[in-house]
Amino acid sequence: MKFLFLVLFALLAVSFASAGHPNYQCGRYQCAPGSSCICDAGVYRCVYHCNELTIVQTIVNSWADNNGSEPKVQVSVDIINKSNRTVKDVIIATDADLAFNQIWGVNKNGYFLDLPNYATIAPGAKYTFGYINNGKTAAHLYVANVYLI
């Protein structure tokens, strides 16, 4: 009985520890937070650094609400395809809690930002979207998923 209790307690602890991290499927696997899922010809792999895409964030405006006590920034984001193949199904992950009504050009799904289904990025091309973040800096963004065509 004690063994069963310890196993259940351990499972509960693991579920609480992983609840705050955005996890997603990568084929049969799950990539760790901060990693990118790359699908190339049906072969899935998790990589820590995504060489296929580069994310460039530019703060285009800043202000403060409530007499300067709540700073905000407007950010323009370029996703640049550095590979020699067209990419689709791009998902960007963030650890920031961005508001639904303050993001444009992508769909928010929890801590994931999905490019629209029709969006593909040709080699050397870019896709641009934007958001407003609380604070004085841009949010931490990384490539969570990309499908090479």
PDB file of N, CA and C in Angstrom, residues 10-99:
ATOM      1  N   ALA A  10       4.413  10.359  -6.726  1.00  0.00           N
ATOM      2  CA  ALA A  10       5.437  10.706  -7.717  1.00  0.00           C
ATOM      3  C   ALA A  10       4.793  11.131  -9.030  1.00  0.00           C
ATOM      4  N   LEU A  11       3.759  10.414  -9.467  1.00  0.00           N
ATOM      5  CA  LEU A  11       3.061  10.792 -10.695  1.00  0.00           C
ATOM      6  C   LEU A  11       2.392  12.151 -10.566  1.00  0.00           C
ATOM      7  N   LEU A  12       1.811  12.413  -9.431  1.00  0.00           N
ATOM      8  CA  LEU A  12       1.195  13.708  -9.190  1.00  0.00           C
ATOM      9  C   LEU A  12       2.235  14.827  -9.218  1.00  0.00           C
ATOM     10  N   ALA A  13       3.387  14.603  -8.620  1.00  0.00           N
ATOM     11  CA  ALA A  13       4.461  15.603  -8.606  1.00  0.00           C
ATOM     12  C   ALA A  13       4.955  15.883 -10.018  1.00  0.00           C
ATOM     13  N   VAL A  14       5.114  14.842 -10.816  1.00  0.00           N
ATOM     14  CA  VAL A  14       5.566  15.027 -12.208  1.00  0.00           C
ATOM     15  C   VAL A  14       4.525  15.798 -13.003  1.00  0.00           C
ATOM     16  N   SER A  15       3.245  15.497 -12.811  1.00  0.00           N
ATOM     17  CA  SER A  15       2.205  16.203 -13.565  1.00  0.00           C
ATOM     18  C   SER A  15       2.164  17.681 -13.201  1.00  0.00           C
ATOM     19  N   PHE A  16       2.330  18.018 -11.921  1.00  0.00           N
ATOM     20  CA  PHE A  16       2.358  19.424 -11.532  1.00  0.00           C
ATOM     21  C   PHE A  16       3.602  20.123 -12.067  1.00  0.00           C
ATOM     22  N   ALA A  17       4.727  19.457 -12.067  1.00  0.00           N
ATOM     23  CA  ALA A  17       5.975  20.068 -12.542  1.00  0.00           C
ATOM     24  C   ALA A  17       5.916  20.341 -14.030  1.00  0.00           C
ATOM     25  N   SER A  18       5.266  19.466 -14.785  1.00  0.00           N
ATOM     26  CA  SER A  18       5.234  19.651 -16.238  1.00  0.00           C
ATOM     27  C   SER A  18       4.072  20.509 -16.690  1.00  0.00           C
ATOM     28  N   ALA A  19       3.121  20.814 -15.824  1.00  0.00           N
ATOM     29  CA  ALA A  19       1.936  21.572 -16.229  1.00  0.00           C
ATOM     30  C   ALA A  19       2.271  22.980 -16.682  1.00  0.00           C
ATOM     31  N   GLY A  20       3.316  23.606 -16.144  1.00  0.00           N
ATOM     32  CA  GLY A  20       3.653  24.968 -16.507  1.00  0.00           C
ATOM     33  C   GLY A  20       4.476  25.089 -17.776  1.00  0.00           C
ATOM     34  N   HIS A  21       4.943  23.990 -18.336  1.00  0.00           N
ATOM     35  CA  HIS A  21       5.783  24.026 -19.524  1.00  0.00           C
ATOM     36  C   HIS A  21       4.978  23.681 -20.761  1.00  0.00           C
ATOM     37  N   PRO A  22       5.132  24.470 -21.844  1.00  0.00           N
ATOM     38  CA  PRO A  22       4.415  24.142 -23.068  1.00  0.00           C
ATOM     39  C   PRO A  22       5.045  22.933 -23.752  1.00  0.00           C
ATOM     40  N   ASN A  23       4.363  21.788 -23.747  1.00  0.00           N
ATOM     41  CA  ASN A  23       4.827  20.595 -24.434  1.00  0.00           C
ATOM     42  C   ASN A  23       3.975  20.369 -25.670  1.00  0.00           C
ATOM     43  N   TYR A  24       4.495  19.717 -26.660  1.00  0.00           N
ATOM     44  CA  TYR A  24       3.784  19.457 -27.892  1.00  0.00           C
ATOM     45  C   TYR A  24       4.334  18.182 -28.502  1.00  0.00           C
ATOM     46  N   GLN A  25       3.526  17.565 -29.318  1.00  0.00           N
ATOM     47  CA  GLN A  25       3.925  16.333 -29.979  1.00  0.00           C
ATOM     48  C   GLN A  25       4.878  16.623 -31.124  1.00  0.00           C
ATOM     49  N   CYS A  26       5.842  15.742 -31.289  1.00  0.00           N
ATOM     50  CA  CYS A  26       6.787  15.796 -32.407  1.00  0.00           C
ATOM     51  C   CYS A  26       6.846  14.371 -32.945  1.00  0.00           C
ATOM     52  N   GLY A  27       5.920  14.064 -33.847  1.00  0.00           N
ATOM     53  CA  GLY A  27       5.804  12.680 -34.276  1.00  0.00           C
ATOM     54  C   GLY A  27       5.315  11.857 -33.105  1.00  0.00           C
ATOM     55  N   ARG A  28       6.042  10.802 -32.745  1.00  0.00           N
ATOM     56  CA  ARG A  28       5.689   9.966 -31.595  1.00  0.00           C
ATOM     57  C   ARG A  28       6.232  10.527 -30.288  1.00  0.00           C
ATOM     58  N   TYR A  29       7.044  11.563 -30.345  1.00  0.00           N
ATOM     59  CA  TYR A  29       7.763  12.059 -29.179  1.00  0.00           C
ATOM     60  C   TYR A  29       7.233  13.410 -28.739  1.00  0.00           C
ATOM     61  N   GLN A  30       7.723  13.867 -27.597  1.00  0.00           N
ATOM     62  CA  GLN A  30       7.495  15.229 -27.141  1.00  0.00           C
ATOM     63  C   GLN A  30       8.849  15.899 -27.001  1.00  0.00           C
ATOM     64  N   CYS A  31       8.960  17.091 -27.565  1.00  0.00           N
ATOM     65  CA  CYS A  31      10.207  17.845 -27.434  1.00  0.00           C
ATOM     66  C   CYS A  31      10.198  18.597 -26.111  1.00  0.00           C
ATOM     67  N   ALA A  32      11.363  18.790 -25.546  1.00  0.00           N
ATOM     68  CA  ALA A  32      11.506  19.555 -24.312  1.00  0.00           C
ATOM     69  C   ALA A  32      11.254  21.027 -24.593  1.00  0.00           C
ATOM     70  N   PRO A  33      10.788  21.773 -23.594  1.00  0.00           N
ATOM     71  CA  PRO A  33      10.615  23.212 -23.777  1.00  0.00           C
ATOM     72  C   PRO A  33      11.931  23.851 -24.234  1.00  0.00           C
ATOM     73  N   GLY A  34      11.833  24.748 -25.191  1.00  0.00           N
ATOM     74  CA  GLY A  34      13.017  25.405 -25.742  1.00  0.00           C
ATOM     75  C   GLY A  34      13.582  24.683 -26.945  1.00  0.00           C
ATOM     76  N   SER A  35      13.059  23.505 -27.257  1.00  0.00           N
ATOM     77  CA  SER A  35      13.513  22.744 -28.418  1.00  0.00           C
ATOM     78  C   SER A  35      12.557  22.962 -29.580  1.00  0.00           C
ATOM     79  N   SER A  36      13.020  22.626 -30.770  1.00  0.00           N
ATOM     80  CA  SER A  36      12.219  22.744 -31.981  1.00  0.00           C
ATOM     81  C   SER A  36      11.962  21.366 -32.556  1.00  0.00           C
ATOM     82  N   CYS A  37      10.758  21.160 -33.065  1.00  0.00           N
ATOM     83  CA  CYS A  37      10.406  19.910 -33.737  1.00  0.00           C
ATOM     84  C   CYS A  37      10.541  20.142 -35.239  1.00  0.00           C
ATOM     85  N   ILE A  38      11.372  19.356 -35.895  1.00  0.00           N
ATOM     86  CA  ILE A  38      11.586  19.459 -37.336  1.00  0.00           C
ATOM     87  C   ILE A  38      11.057  18.188 -37.985  1.00  0.00           C
ATOM     88  N   CYS A  39      10.184  18.336 -38.979  1.00  0.00           N
ATOM     89  CA  CYS A  39       9.704  17.177 -39.734  1.00  0.00           C
ATOM     90  C   CYS A  39      10.261  17.289 -41.141  1.00  0.00           C
ATOM     91  N   ASP A  40      11.088  16.327 -41.535  1.00  0.00           N
ATOM     92  CA  ASP A  40      11.717  16.305 -42.852  1.00  0.00           C
ATOM     93  C   ASP A  40      11.428  14.955 -43.489  1.00  0.00           C
ATOM     94  N   ALA A  41      10.579  14.947 -44.520  1.00  0.00           N
ATOM     95  CA  ALA A  41      10.208  13.731 -45.242  1.00  0.00           C
ATOM     96  C   ALA A  41       9.650  12.666 -44.294  1.00  0.00           C
ATOM     97  N   GLY A  42       8.826  13.099 -43.336  1.00  0.00           N
ATOM     98  CA  GLY A  42       8.195  12.162 -42.410  1.00  0.00           C
ATOM     99  C   GLY A  42       9.057  11.741 -41.243  1.00  0.00           C
ATOM    100  N   VAL A  43      10.290  12.242 -41.175  1.00  0.00           N
ATOM    101  CA  VAL A  43      11.187  11.920 -40.061  1.00  0.00           C
ATOM    102  C   VAL A  43      11.175  13.107 -39.099  1.00  0.00           C
ATOM    103  N   TYR A  44      10.760  12.866 -37.853  1.00  0.00           N
ATOM    104  CA  TYR A  44      10.668  13.913 -36.840  1.00  0.00           C
ATOM    105  C   TYR A  44      11.918  13.898 -35.969  1.00  0.00           C
ATOM    106  N   ARG A  45      12.381  15.104 -35.607  1.00  0.00           N
ATOM    107  CA  ARG A  45      13.518  15.209 -34.707  1.00  0.00           C
ATOM    108  C   ARG A  45      13.369  16.452 -33.845  1.00  0.00           C
ATOM    109  N   CYS A  46      13.815  16.354 -32.614  1.00  0.00           N
ATOM    110  CA  CYS A  46      13.818  17.489 -31.694  1.00  0.00           C
ATOM    111  C   CYS A  46      15.234  18.063 -31.661  1.00  0.00           C
ATOM    112  N   VAL A  47      15.345  19.360 -31.895  1.00  0.00           N
ATOM    113  CA  VAL A  47      16.650  20.015 -31.865  1.00  0.00           C
ATOM    114  C   VAL A  47      16.554  21.239 -30.957  1.00  0.00           C
ATOM    115  N   TYR A  48      17.660  21.565 -30.310  1.00  0.00           N
ATOM    116  CA  TYR A  48      17.651  22.716 -29.415  1.00  0.00           C
ATOM    117  C   TYR A  48      17.738  24.031 -30.181  1.00  0.00           C
ATOM    118  N   HIS A  49      18.421  24.025 -31.295  1.00  0.00           N
ATOM    119  CA  HIS A  49      18.563  25.233 -32.104  1.00  0.00           C
ATOM    120  C   HIS A  49      18.021  24.949 -33.488  1.00  0.00           C
ATOM    121  N   CYS A  50      17.142  25.776 -33.975  1.00  0.00           N
ATOM    122  CA  CYS A  50      16.522  25.573 -35.282  1.00  0.00           C
ATOM    123  C   CYS A  50      17.296  26.360 -36.330  1.00  0.00           C
ATOM    124  N   ASN A  51      18.071  25.658 -37.158  1.00  0.00           N
ATOM    125  CA  ASN A  51      18.848  26.307 -38.207  1.00  0.00           C
ATOM    126  C   ASN A  51      17.989  26.720 -39.394  1.00  0.00           C
ATOM    127  N   GLU A  52      16.808  26.111 -39.528  1.00  0.00           N
ATOM    128  CA  GLU A  52      15.965  26.376 -40.684  1.00  0.00           C
ATOM    129  C   GLU A  52      15.293  27.744 -40.633  1.00  0.00           C
ATOM    130  N   LEU A  53      14.956  28.217 -39.444  1.00  0.00           N
ATOM    131  CA  LEU A  53      14.249  29.490 -39.292  1.00  0.00           C
ATOM    132  C   LEU A  53      14.977  30.401 -38.318  1.00  0.00           C
ATOM    133  N   THR A  54      14.886  31.694 -38.582  1.00  0.00           N
ATOM    134  CA  THR A  54      15.403  32.708 -37.669  1.00  0.00           C
ATOM    135  C   THR A  54      14.250  33.626 -37.293  1.00  0.00           C
ATOM    136  N   ILE A  55      14.149  33.952 -36.011  1.00  0.00           N
ATOM    137  CA  ILE A  55      13.131  34.881 -35.532  1.00  0.00           C
ATOM    138  C   ILE A  55      13.809  36.203 -35.209  1.00  0.00           C
ATOM    139  N   VAL A  56      13.333  37.274 -35.852  1.00  0.00           N
ATOM    140  CA  VAL A  56      13.861  38.615 -35.601  1.00  0.00           C
ATOM    141  C   VAL A  56      12.717  39.463 -35.057  1.00  0.00           C
ATOM    142  N   GLN A  57      12.909  39.994 -33.841  1.00  0.00           N
ATOM    143  CA  GLN A  57      11.885  40.826 -33.209  1.00  0.00           C
ATOM    144  C   GLN A  57      12.366  42.273 -33.158  1.00  0.00           C
ATOM    145  N   THR A  58      11.481  43.192 -33.557  1.00  0.00           N
ATOM    146  CA  THR A  58      11.799  44.610 -33.559  1.00  0.00           C
ATOM    147  C   THR A  58      10.730  45.361 -32.773  1.00  0.00           C
ATOM    148  N   ILE A  59      11.143  46.080 -31.748  1.00  0.00           N
ATOM    149  CA  ILE A  59      10.202  46.921 -31.001  1.00  0.00           C
ATOM    150  C   ILE A  59       9.948  48.159 -31.840  1.00  0.00           C
ATOM    151  N   VAL A  60       8.686  48.336 -32.263  1.00  0.00           N
ATOM    152  CA  VAL A  60       8.337  49.446 -33.146  1.00  0.00           C
ATOM    153  C   VAL A  60       7.657  50.588 -32.416  1.00  0.00           C
ATOM    154  N   ASN A  61       7.215  50.345 -31.167  1.00  0.00           N
ATOM    155  CA  ASN A  61       6.570  51.397 -30.395  1.00  0.00           C
ATOM    156  C   ASN A  61       6.606  51.004 -28.921  1.00  0.00           C
ATOM    157  N   SER A  62       6.615  51.995 -28.049  1.00  0.00           N
ATOM    158  CA  SER A  62       6.540  51.736 -26.612  1.00  0.00           C
ATOM    159  C   SER A  62       5.791  52.877 -25.941  1.00  0.00           C
ATOM    160  N   TRP A  63       5.119  52.554 -24.846  1.00  0.00           N
ATOM    161  CA  TRP A  63       4.368  53.528 -24.078  1.00  0.00           C
ATOM    162  C   TRP A  63       4.108  52.954 -22.688  1.00  0.00           C
ATOM    163  N   ALA A  64       3.458  53.747 -21.852  1.00  0.00           N
ATOM    164  CA  ALA A  64       3.103  53.282 -20.513  1.00  0.00           C
ATOM    165  C   ALA A  64       1.689  53.738 -20.192  1.00  0.00           C
ATOM    166  N   ASP A  65       0.896  52.813 -19.659  1.00  0.00           N
ATOM    167  CA  ASP A  65      -0.463  53.119 -19.215  1.00  0.00           C
ATOM    168  C   ASP A  65      -0.461  53.415 -17.723  1.00  0.00           C
ATOM    169  N   ASN A  66      -1.584  53.919 -17.216  1.00  0.00           N
ATOM    170  CA  ASN A  66      -1.762  54.219 -15.791  1.00  0.00           C
ATOM    171  C   ASN A  66      -0.646  55.096 -15.236  1.00  0.00           C
ATOM    172  N   ASN A  67      -0.485  56.276 -15.817  1.00  0.00           N
ATOM    173  CA  ASN A  67       0.503  57.261 -15.367  1.00  0.00           C
ATOM    174  C   ASN A  67       1.918  56.715 -15.358  1.00  0.00           C
ATOM    175  N   GLY A  68       2.247  55.877 -16.354  1.00  0.00           N
ATOM    176  CA  GLY A  68       3.610  55.370 -16.483  1.00  0.00           C
ATOM    177  C   GLY A  68       3.916  54.123 -15.682  1.00  0.00           C
ATOM    178  N   SER A  69       2.932  53.561 -14.984  1.00  0.00           N
ATOM    179  CA  SER A  69       3.212  52.407 -14.122  1.00  0.00           C
ATOM    180  C   SER A  69       3.118  51.062 -14.854  1.00  0.00           C
ATOM    181  N   GLU A  70       2.542  51.038 -16.070  1.00  0.00           N
ATOM    182  CA  GLU A  70       2.394  49.789 -16.824  1.00  0.00           C
ATOM    183  C   GLU A  70       3.020  49.945 -18.210  1.00  0.00           C
ATOM    184  N   PRO A  71       4.326  49.699 -18.347  1.00  0.00           N
ATOM    185  CA  PRO A  71       4.960  49.840 -19.657  1.00  0.00           C
ATOM    186  C   PRO A  71       4.511  48.738 -20.618  1.00  0.00           C
ATOM    187  N   LYS A  72       4.449  49.093 -21.905  1.00  0.00           N
ATOM    188  CA  LYS A  72       4.069  48.150 -22.954  1.00  0.00           C
ATOM    189  C   LYS A  72       4.919  48.416 -24.189  1.00  0.00           C
ATOM    190  N   VAL A  73       5.119  47.361 -24.988  1.00  0.00           N
ATOM    191  CA  VAL A  73       5.841  47.501 -26.242  1.00  0.00           C
ATOM    192  C   VAL A  73       5.057  46.829 -27.366  1.00  0.00           C
ATOM    193  N   GLN A  74       5.101  47.445 -28.540  1.00  0.00           N
ATOM    194  CA  GLN A  74       4.554  46.835 -29.745  1.00  0.00           C
ATOM    195  C   GLN A  74       5.729  46.237 -30.501  1.00  0.00           C
ATOM    196  N   VAL A  75       5.615  44.937 -30.864  1.00  0.00           N
ATOM    197  CA  VAL A  75       6.725  44.213 -31.465  1.00  0.00           C
ATOM    198  C   VAL A  75       6.315  43.673 -32.836  1.00  0.00           C
ATOM    199  N   SER A  76       7.174  43.873 -33.818  1.00  0.00           N
ATOM    200  CA  SER A  76       7.015  43.265 -35.134  1.00  0.00           C
ATOM    201  C   SER A  76       7.969  42.078 -35.210  1.00  0.00           C
ATOM    202  N   VAL A  77       7.454  40.915 -35.643  1.00  0.00           N
ATOM    203  CA  VAL A  77       8.236  39.686 -35.670  1.00  0.00           C
ATOM    204  C   VAL A  77       8.366  39.190 -37.104  1.00  0.00           C
ATOM    205  N   ASP A  78       9.597  38.955 -37.543  1.00  0.00           N
ATOM    206  CA  ASP A  78       9.862  38.340 -38.840  1.00  0.00           C
ATOM    207  C   ASP A  78      10.366  36.924 -38.614  1.00  0.00           C
ATOM    208  N   ILE A  79       9.727  35.963 -39.265  1.00  0.00           N
ATOM    209  CA  ILE A  79      10.209  34.585 -39.275  1.00  0.00           C
ATOM    210  C   ILE A  79      10.855  34.387 -40.645  1.00  0.00           C
ATOM    211  N   ILE A  80      12.164  34.202 -40.656  1.00  0.00           N
ATOM    212  CA  ILE A  80      12.924  34.137 -41.911  1.00  0.00           C
ATOM    213  C   ILE A  80      13.341  32.699 -42.178  1.00  0.00           C
ATOM    214  N   ASN A  81      13.031  32.215 -43.376  1.00  0.00           N
ATOM    215  CA  ASN A  81      13.386  30.856 -43.779  1.00  0.00           C
ATOM    216  C   ASN A  81      14.833  30.848 -44.258  1.00  0.00           C
ATOM    217  N   LYS A  82      15.717  30.231 -43.501  1.00  0.00           N
ATOM    218  CA  LYS A  82      17.137  30.139 -43.839  1.00  0.00           C
ATOM    219  C   LYS A  82      17.486  28.853 -44.583  1.00  0.00           C
ATOM    220  N   SER A  83      16.490  27.969 -44.764  1.00  0.00           N
ATOM    221  CA  SER A  83      16.762  26.693 -45.430  1.00  0.00           C
ATOM    222  C   SER A  83      16.628  26.846 -46.945  1.00  0.00           C
ATOM    223  N   ASN A  84      16.913  25.773 -47.659  1.00  0.00           N
ATOM    224  CA  ASN A  84      16.765  25.789 -49.113  1.00  0.00           C
ATOM    225  C   ASN A  84      15.458  25.125 -49.540  1.00  0.00           C
ATOM    226  N   ARG A  85      14.526  24.942 -48.578  1.00  0.00           N
ATOM    227  CA  ARG A  85      13.228  24.328 -48.852  1.00  0.00           C
ATOM    228  C   ARG A  85      12.114  25.185 -48.279  1.00  0.00           C
ATOM    229  N   THR A  86      10.941  25.092 -48.863  1.00  0.00           N
ATOM    230  CA  THR A  86       9.769  25.792 -48.350  1.00  0.00           C
ATOM    231  C   THR A  86       9.345  25.151 -47.033  1.00  0.00           C
ATOM    232  N   VAL A  87       8.875  25.975 -46.090  1.00  0.00           N
ATOM    233  CA  VAL A  87       8.420  25.467 -44.798  1.00  0.00           C
ATOM    234  C   VAL A  87       6.947  25.808 -44.607  1.00  0.00           C
ATOM    235  N   LYS A  88       6.263  24.981 -43.808  1.00  0.00           N
ATOM    236  CA  LYS A  88       4.868  25.238 -43.439  1.00  0.00           C
ATOM    237  C   LYS A  88       4.651  24.713 -42.025  1.00  0.00           C
ATOM    238  N   ASP A  89       3.433  24.844 -41.536  1.00  0.00           N
ATOM    239  CA  ASP A  89       3.061  24.374 -40.199  1.00  0.00           C
ATOM    240  C   ASP A  89       4.030  24.888 -39.129  1.00  0.00           C
ATOM    241  N   VAL A  90       4.391  26.156 -39.230  1.00  0.00           N
ATOM    242  CA  VAL A  90       5.316  26.749 -38.268  1.00  0.00           C
ATOM    243  C   VAL A  90       4.550  27.094 -36.992  1.00  0.00           C
ATOM    244  N   ILE A  91       5.105  26.672 -35.867  1.00  0.00           N
ATOM    245  CA  ILE A  91       4.547  27.010 -34.560  1.00  0.00           C
ATOM    246  C   ILE A  91       5.649  27.661 -33.743  1.00  0.00           C
ATOM    247  N   ILE A  92       5.350  28.828 -33.214  1.00  0.00           N
ATOM    248  CA  ILE A  92       6.277  29.569 -32.366  1.00  0.00           C
ATOM    249  C   ILE A  92       5.800  29.424 -30.923  1.00  0.00           C
ATOM    250  N   ALA A  93       6.705  29.147 -30.005  1.00  0.00           N
ATOM    251  CA  ALA A  93       6.361  29.027 -28.586  1.00  0.00           C
ATOM    252  C   ALA A  93       6.887  30.246 -27.835  1.00  0.00           C
ATOM    253  N   THR A  94       6.219  30.560 -26.744  1.00  0.00           N
ATOM    254  CA  THR A  94       6.629  31.679 -25.899  1.00  0.00           C
ATOM    255  C   THR A  94       6.361  31.334 -24.445  1.00  0.00           C
ATOM    256  N   ASP A  95       7.089  31.967 -23.557  1.00  0.00           N
ATOM    257  CA  ASP A  95       6.806  31.807 -22.134  1.00  0.00           C
ATOM    258  C   ASP A  95       6.029  33.006 -21.602  1.00  0.00           C
ATOM    259  N   ALA A  96       5.696  33.942 -22.494  1.00  0.00           N
ATOM    260  CA  ALA A  96       4.929  35.128 -22.097  1.00  0.00           C
ATOM    261  C   ALA A  96       3.440  34.848 -22.264  1.00  0.00           C
ATOM    262  N   ASP A  97       2.639  35.415 -21.398  1.00  0.00           N
ATOM    263  CA  ASP A  97       1.192  35.271 -21.474  1.00  0.00           C
ATOM    264  C   ASP A  97       0.644  36.430 -22.300  1.00  0.00           C
ATOM    265  N   LEU A  98       0.688  36.283 -23.607  1.00  0.00           N
ATOM    266  CA  LEU A  98       0.229  37.338 -24.514  1.00  0.00           C
ATOM    267  C   LEU A  98      -1.289  37.303 -24.611  1.00  0.00           C
ATOM    268  N   ALA A  99      -1.909  38.474 -24.677  1.00  0.00           N
ATOM    269  CA  ALA A  99      -3.369  38.567 -24.757  1.00  0.00           C
ATOM    270  C   ALA A  99      -3.838  38.249 -26.176  1.00  0.00           C
TER     271      ALA A  99
END
